[in-house]
Short mmCIF file of C-alpha atoms in Angstrom, two decimals:
data_model
loop_
_atom_site.label_atom_id
_atom_site.label_comp_id
_atom_site.label_asym_id
_atom_site.label_seq_id
_atom_site.Cartn_x
_atom_site.Cartn_y
_atom_site.Cartn_z
CA MET A 1431 -25.95 -17.55 -15.72
CA ALA A 1432 -26.22 -19.36 -18.74
CA ASP A 1433 -23.98 -22.44 -19.23
CA ILE A 1434 -23.70 -22.16 -22.82
CA THR A 1435 -20.78 -20.85 -24.93
CA LEU A 1436 -20.18 -20.71 -28.96
CA PRO A 1437 -17.65 -23.63 -29.76
CA MET A 1438 -14.26 -21.95 -30.13
CA ASN A 1439 -14.10 -22.86 -34.02
CA LEU A 1440 -16.46 -20.95 -34.68
CA SER A 1441 -16.71 -17.96 -32.04
CA LYS A 1442 -13.27 -16.60 -33.31
CA PHE A 1443 -14.85 -15.81 -36.66
CA ALA A 1444 -16.85 -12.63 -35.75
CA LYS A 1445 -14.07 -10.78 -33.90
CA PRO A 1446 -11.74 -9.84 -36.85
CA PHE A 1447 -14.88 -7.79 -38.48
CA ARG A 1448 -16.13 -6.04 -35.70
CA VAL A 1449 -15.46 -2.43 -35.63
CA THR A 1450 -16.20 -0.23 -32.24
CA ASP A 1451 -14.11 2.64 -33.46
CA GLY A 1452 -14.45 3.94 -36.80
CA LYS A 1453 -11.93 6.52 -36.94
CA SER A 1454 -9.50 4.91 -38.94
CA PHE A 1455 -11.27 2.48 -40.57
CA HIS A 1456 -10.91 1.83 -44.22
CA LEU A 1457 -13.01 -0.40 -46.05
CA GLN A 1458 -10.99 -1.50 -48.62
CA ALA A 1459 -9.07 -3.74 -45.60
CA ILE A 1460 -11.75 -6.52 -45.88
CA ASP A 1461 -11.31 -8.33 -48.73
CA PRO A 1462 -15.25 -9.51 -49.64
CA ALA A 1463 -14.02 -12.74 -50.68
CA ASP A 1464 -12.50 -13.82 -47.15
CA THR A 1465 -13.34 -16.87 -45.38
CA LEU A 1466 -10.45 -16.99 -42.80
CA GLY A 1467 -9.47 -20.42 -43.85
CA ILE A 1468 -12.61 -21.88 -44.38
CA GLU A 1469 -12.50 -24.04 -47.78
CA SER A 1470 -15.65 -24.96 -48.59
CA SER A 1471 -19.46 -24.50 -48.35
CA GLU A 1472 -20.06 -28.36 -46.70
CA SER A 1473 -17.75 -27.18 -43.86
CA ALA A 1474 -18.86 -23.90 -43.19
CA GLU A 1475 -22.22 -25.70 -42.92
CA GLU A 1476 -21.46 -28.21 -39.97
CA LEU A 1477 -20.04 -25.00 -38.08
CA LEU A 1478 -23.12 -23.20 -38.38
CA GLU A 1479 -25.12 -25.73 -37.12
CA ARG A 1480 -22.71 -26.30 -34.26
CA GLY A 1481 -23.23 -22.56 -33.75
CA LEU A 1482 -27.26 -22.32 -34.15
CA LYS A 1483 -27.86 -24.42 -31.19
CA PRO A 1484 -26.39 -22.37 -28.42
CA LEU A 1485 -28.59 -19.65 -30.44
CA ARG A 1486 -31.75 -21.53 -29.96
CA ASP A 1487 -31.15 -21.92 -26.67
CA LEU A 1488 -29.89 -18.28 -25.44
CA GLN A 1489 -33.16 -16.96 -27.28
CA HIS A 1490 -35.33 -19.07 -25.24
CA GLN A 1491 -33.84 -17.36 -22.21
CA LEU A 1492 -34.06 -14.21 -23.68
CA TYR A 1493 -37.85 -14.32 -24.26
CA ALA A 1494 -38.28 -16.31 -20.75
CA GLN A 1495 -36.58 -13.51 -18.76
CA GLU A 1496 -38.14 -10.46 -20.68
CA ARG A 1497 -35.64 -8.22 -19.84
CA TRP A 1498 -33.66 -7.45 -22.81
CA ALA A 1499 -33.72 -7.22 -26.30
CA LEU A 1500 -31.94 -7.57 -29.72
CA LEU A 1501 -31.80 -5.51 -32.73
CA VAL A 1502 -29.87 -6.91 -35.14
CA VAL A 1503 -29.63 -4.20 -38.20
CA LEU A 1504 -28.57 -6.01 -41.90
CA GLN A 1505 -27.45 -3.30 -44.46
CA ALA A 1506 -25.84 -4.14 -47.97
CA MET A 1507 -25.97 -3.36 -51.39
CA ASP A 1508 -28.52 -5.58 -53.58
CA ALA A 1509 -27.65 -8.79 -53.89
CA ALA A 1510 -25.49 -9.20 -50.95
CA GLY A 1511 -27.51 -12.18 -49.01
CA LYS A 1512 -29.59 -10.32 -46.53
CA ASP A 1513 -32.41 -12.61 -46.89
CA SER A 1514 -30.02 -15.82 -47.14
CA VAL A 1515 -28.70 -14.65 -43.14
CA ILE A 1516 -31.94 -14.04 -42.08
CA ASN A 1517 -33.23 -17.63 -43.21
CA HIS A 1518 -30.26 -19.47 -42.30
CA VAL A 1519 -29.12 -17.96 -38.76
CA MET A 1520 -32.48 -17.44 -37.75
CA SER A 1521 -33.49 -21.14 -38.43
CA GLY A 1522 -34.86 -23.08 -35.08
CA VAL A 1523 -35.47 -19.83 -33.62
CA ASN A 1524 -39.01 -19.63 -31.75
CA PRO A 1525 -41.04 -17.29 -33.96
CA GLN A 1526 -42.97 -15.88 -31.24
CA GLY A 1527 -39.56 -13.86 -30.00
CA CYS A 1528 -38.12 -13.03 -33.45
CA GLU A 1529 -39.69 -10.33 -35.72
CA VAL A 1530 -38.02 -9.15 -39.21
CA SER A 1531 -38.70 -5.81 -40.88
CA ALA A 1532 -37.85 -4.39 -44.12
CA PHE A 1533 -37.81 -1.22 -45.05
CA LYS A 1534 -38.29 0.21 -48.82
CA THR A 1535 -39.25 3.72 -50.13
CA PRO A 1536 -40.48 5.84 -47.51
CA SER A 1537 -44.32 6.21 -47.89
CA ALA A 1538 -46.04 10.02 -47.88
CA GLU A 1539 -47.18 9.18 -44.29
CA GLU A 1540 -43.45 8.44 -43.36
CA LEU A 1541 -42.10 10.74 -45.24
CA ASN A 1542 -44.48 13.96 -43.08
CA HIS A 1543 -42.28 12.42 -39.83
CA ASP A 1544 -38.72 12.51 -38.82
CA PHE A 1545 -36.49 9.87 -40.45
CA LEU A 1546 -36.31 7.55 -37.37
CA TRP A 1547 -40.02 7.56 -36.90
CA ARG A 1548 -40.85 4.61 -39.44
CA THR A 1549 -38.18 2.33 -37.77
CA ASN A 1550 -38.87 3.18 -34.15
CA HIS A 1551 -42.48 1.38 -34.81
CA ARG A 1552 -40.51 -1.81 -35.15
CA LEU A 1553 -38.27 -1.60 -32.44
CA PRO A 1554 -38.14 -5.17 -30.44
CA GLU A 1555 -40.02 -5.62 -27.30
CA ARG A 1556 -37.88 -6.87 -24.13
CA GLY A 1557 -37.78 -10.51 -24.60
CA ARG A 1558 -37.54 -10.24 -28.14
CA ILE A 1559 -35.06 -10.19 -31.31
CA GLY A 1560 -35.70 -7.61 -33.67
CA ILE A 1561 -34.28 -7.81 -37.50
CA PHE A 1562 -34.01 -4.61 -39.73
CA ASN A 1563 -33.66 -6.11 -43.44
CA ARG A 1564 -32.13 -2.39 -44.15
CA SER A 1565 -32.76 0.24 -41.43
CA TYR A 1566 -32.36 4.04 -40.52
CA TYR A 1567 -29.26 3.93 -41.64
CA GLU A 1568 -30.45 4.20 -45.41
CA GLU A 1569 -30.72 7.97 -44.43
CA VAL A 1570 -26.96 8.41 -44.72
CA LEU A 1571 -26.45 5.85 -47.77
CA VAL A 1572 -29.27 6.03 -50.54
CA VAL A 1573 -30.38 9.15 -49.59
CA ARG A 1574 -26.78 10.49 -49.32
CA VAL A 1575 -26.14 9.06 -53.02
CA HIS A 1576 -29.49 10.53 -54.34
CA ARG A 1577 -30.01 13.74 -52.79
CA GLU A 1578 -33.63 14.55 -54.67
CA MET A 1579 -35.08 11.92 -51.81
CA LEU A 1580 -33.57 14.69 -49.33
CA ALA A 1581 -36.13 16.81 -50.94
CA ALA A 1582 -38.70 15.05 -50.63
CA GLN A 1583 -38.19 14.93 -46.49
CA LYS A 1584 -39.76 18.04 -46.66
CA LEU A 1585 -37.16 19.78 -44.20
CA PRO A 1586 -36.81 23.55 -43.71
CA ALA A 1587 -34.16 24.94 -46.19
CA SER A 1588 -32.02 26.51 -43.14
CA LEU A 1589 -31.74 22.86 -41.56
CA VAL A 1590 -30.23 21.45 -45.03
CA THR A 1591 -26.76 22.38 -44.79
CA LYS A 1592 -23.35 20.79 -45.98
CA GLN A 1593 -23.20 19.64 -42.09
CA ILE A 1594 -26.49 17.71 -42.70
CA TRP A 1595 -24.89 13.80 -43.17
CA LYS A 1596 -22.50 14.30 -39.82
CA GLU A 1597 -25.62 15.89 -37.79
CA ARG A 1598 -27.41 12.55 -38.57
CA PHE A 1599 -24.16 10.41 -37.53
CA LYS A 1600 -24.71 12.16 -34.31
CA ASP A 1601 -28.53 11.84 -34.10
CA LEU A 1602 -28.01 8.06 -34.76
CA ASN A 1603 -25.34 7.70 -32.33
CA ALA A 1604 -27.63 9.45 -29.50
CA PHE A 1605 -30.34 6.99 -30.63
CA GLU A 1606 -28.74 3.97 -30.27
CA ARG A 1607 -26.82 4.98 -27.04
CA TYR A 1608 -30.68 5.79 -25.81
CA LEU A 1609 -31.74 2.21 -26.61
CA ALA A 1610 -28.71 0.65 -25.41
CA ARG A 1611 -29.11 2.30 -21.90
CA ASN A 1612 -32.77 0.85 -21.95
CA GLY A 1613 -31.89 -2.61 -22.22
CA THR A 1614 -31.60 -2.93 -26.33
CA VAL A 1615 -28.28 -4.19 -27.77
CA VAL A 1616 -27.93 -3.01 -30.84
CA LEU A 1617 -25.68 -5.07 -33.59
CA LYS A 1618 -25.24 -3.84 -36.90
CA PHE A 1619 -24.04 -5.90 -39.82
CA PHE A 1620 -22.61 -4.45 -43.10
CA LEU A 1621 -22.35 -7.51 -45.70
CA HIS A 1622 -19.28 -6.00 -47.81
CA LEU A 1623 -20.07 -7.48 -51.44
CA SER A 1624 -17.72 -6.94 -54.11
CA LYS A 1625 -18.98 -5.59 -57.81
CA GLU A 1626 -17.75 -8.60 -59.67
CA GLU A 1627 -19.74 -10.87 -57.11
CA GLN A 1628 -23.07 -8.73 -57.51
CA LYS A 1629 -22.91 -8.94 -61.09
CA ARG A 1630 -22.30 -12.91 -61.25
CA ARG A 1631 -25.72 -13.00 -58.96
CA PHE A 1632 -27.20 -10.47 -60.81
CA LEU A 1633 -26.98 -12.70 -63.98
CA LYS A 1634 -27.75 -15.85 -62.29
CA ARG A 1635 -31.33 -14.08 -61.50
CA LEU A 1636 -31.41 -13.52 -65.30
CA ASP A 1637 -30.65 -16.66 -66.44
CA VAL A 1638 -32.58 -19.15 -63.83
CA PRO A 1639 -36.27 -18.68 -64.31
CA GLU A 1640 -36.98 -19.47 -60.47
CA ARG A 1641 -34.83 -16.70 -59.82
CA ASN A 1642 -36.38 -13.99 -62.18
CA TRP A 1643 -38.81 -12.69 -59.76
CA LYS A 1644 -35.81 -11.55 -58.08
CA PHE A 1645 -34.48 -9.24 -60.90
CA SER A 1646 -35.30 -5.26 -60.79
CA ALA A 1647 -33.73 -3.17 -63.21
CA ALA A 1648 -33.28 -0.60 -60.52
CA ASP A 1649 -30.56 -2.73 -58.81
CA VAL A 1650 -28.78 -2.70 -62.10
CA ARG A 1651 -28.93 1.10 -62.21
CA GLU A 1652 -27.49 1.31 -59.08
CA ARG A 1653 -24.56 0.24 -60.12
CA LYS A 1654 -23.70 3.19 -61.96
CA TYR A 1655 -23.38 4.76 -58.30
CA TRP A 1656 -21.40 1.72 -56.48
CA ASN A 1657 -17.98 4.29 -55.88
CA ASP A 1658 -20.51 6.62 -54.44
CA TYR A 1659 -22.50 3.99 -52.23
CA MET A 1660 -18.91 2.55 -51.13
CA ASP A 1661 -17.55 6.13 -49.82
CA ALA A 1662 -20.86 6.43 -48.17
CA TYR A 1663 -20.68 3.09 -46.50
CA GLN A 1664 -17.41 4.35 -45.04
CA ASP A 1665 -18.01 7.37 -43.74
CA MET A 1666 -21.06 5.82 -42.06
CA ILE A 1667 -18.52 3.42 -40.35
CA ARG A 1668 -16.40 5.57 -39.38
CA HIS A 1669 -18.57 7.80 -37.56
CA THR A 1670 -21.48 5.55 -36.06
CA ALA A 1671 -19.32 2.54 -34.80
CA THR A 1672 -19.27 2.48 -31.17
CA GLU A 1673 -18.74 0.02 -28.50
CA TYR A 1674 -22.58 -0.01 -27.56
CA ALA A 1675 -23.72 -0.25 -31.22
CA PRO A 1676 -20.92 -2.37 -33.32
CA TRP A 1677 -20.40 -2.35 -36.72
CA TYR A 1678 -19.40 -5.89 -38.15
CA VAL A 1679 -17.93 -5.46 -41.73
CA VAL A 1680 -18.53 -9.08 -43.04
CA PRO A 1681 -17.07 -10.65 -46.23
CA ALA A 1682 -20.24 -11.51 -48.38
CA ASP A 1683 -19.01 -13.03 -51.47
CA HIS A 1684 -19.12 -16.47 -49.89
CA LYS A 1685 -22.92 -16.53 -48.10
CA TRP A 1686 -21.93 -19.59 -46.29
CA PHE A 1687 -19.24 -17.65 -44.67
CA THR A 1688 -21.38 -14.47 -44.19
CA ARG A 1689 -23.74 -16.54 -42.22
CA ILE A 1690 -21.10 -17.93 -39.64
CA VAL A 1691 -19.53 -14.09 -38.71
CA VAL A 1692 -23.54 -13.17 -38.35
CA ALA A 1693 -24.24 -16.01 -36.17
CA ALA A 1694 -21.28 -15.55 -34.27
CA ALA A 1695 -21.61 -11.98 -33.41
CA ILE A 1696 -25.32 -12.69 -31.85
CA VAL A 1697 -24.26 -15.70 -29.96
CA ASP A 1698 -21.12 -13.83 -28.69
CA ALA A 1699 -23.54 -10.82 -27.51
CA LEU A 1700 -26.58 -12.94 -25.99
CA GLU A 1701 -23.61 -15.11 -24.09
CA SER A 1702 -22.40 -11.37 -22.49
CA LEU A 1703 -25.74 -10.84 -21.15
CA ASN A 1704 -25.54 -13.53 -18.98
CA LEU A 1705 -29.36 -14.84 -19.59
CA SER A 1706 -31.20 -17.35 -17.66
CA PHE A 1707 -34.67 -18.49 -16.74
CA PRO A 1708 -36.51 -16.55 -14.09
CA LYS A 1709 -36.05 -17.97 -10.53
CA VAL A 1710 -39.38 -19.22 -9.07
CA ASP A 1711 -40.33 -17.45 -5.59
CA ALA A 1712 -41.65 -19.38 -2.69
CA ALA A 1713 -45.53 -18.34 -3.23
CA ARG A 1714 -45.06 -19.49 -7.11
CA ARG A 1715 -43.50 -22.65 -5.93
CA ALA A 1716 -46.52 -23.30 -3.61
CA GLU A 1717 -48.60 -22.63 -6.45
CA ILE A 1718 -46.74 -25.44 -8.61
CA LYS A 1719 -47.16 -27.86 -5.75
CA ALA A 1720 -50.97 -27.31 -5.39
CA ALA A 1721 -51.20 -27.77 -8.98
CA ARG A 1722 -49.02 -30.98 -9.12
CA ALA A 1723 -51.28 -31.95 -6.01
CA ALA A 1724 -54.48 -31.29 -7.83
CA LEU A 1725 -53.52 -33.18 -11.40
CA LEU A 1726 -52.03 -36.26 -9.46
CA HIS A 1727 -55.61 -36.35 -7.32
CA GLU A 1728 -57.33 -35.98 -10.54
CA ARG A 1729 -55.65 -39.09 -12.37
CA ARG A 1730 -56.34 -41.01 -9.05
CA LYS A 1731 -59.74 -40.21 -9.47
#
């Protein structure tokens, strides 16, 4: 068993935002500006650094053991800080054992397959961490808000009924249960940003020349659908939050707090796997002993 524990003053930050049964979940219950009492970014950075050490150690064991995989799903409105989370939380992790996949507008080839096809190709191997910057959940978010996208998927008309979203929720739950049964730990994060904070960040992208490249007029247009998106997110969490694939509804108005919650949740999940380095059997020990003797003999010569 790994002798690694998350600092007590950090582990508590993930649990209040974990949702495993969404039947009575209300998005309004989570304040996007909440920091659970952390008063400054400086304090948050210190806490985060204390959490990253066990994360690096656990990832090393995950990679060496090659039994489990970890899939981290990030969903959010634009400017909520998904890239920031990836850059800060995964800093120092061995890049050989971690891969980030971003999913944008589906290609013509992707639209000719089922909606899970394009993400299945990017699932992490055993021993690896896979991060989805947006994911298969776009199918019950942006596609739900913009129904014209559903028409582009060329589904038989008889299958596009009023029940399609509930059917997709069932498909997603079955898919994630399948992953869990095959050794892939699924953690899902909704970075809950307020509309006011998103506006502030958009204006910063416009006002600071070094951030102009991040600006997209489409992002501003999507603000018209804010309430529709919030309804879609709430319904999604209500139907797909499970013990085997929980959602974390993470306050995102303060990026430094968002990073703490995500880091704490990932370390907690890895710690629960009882990871360890592979044990060396007798034959392997004999091989190591012979190799050592050969190297020492070479040095004497």
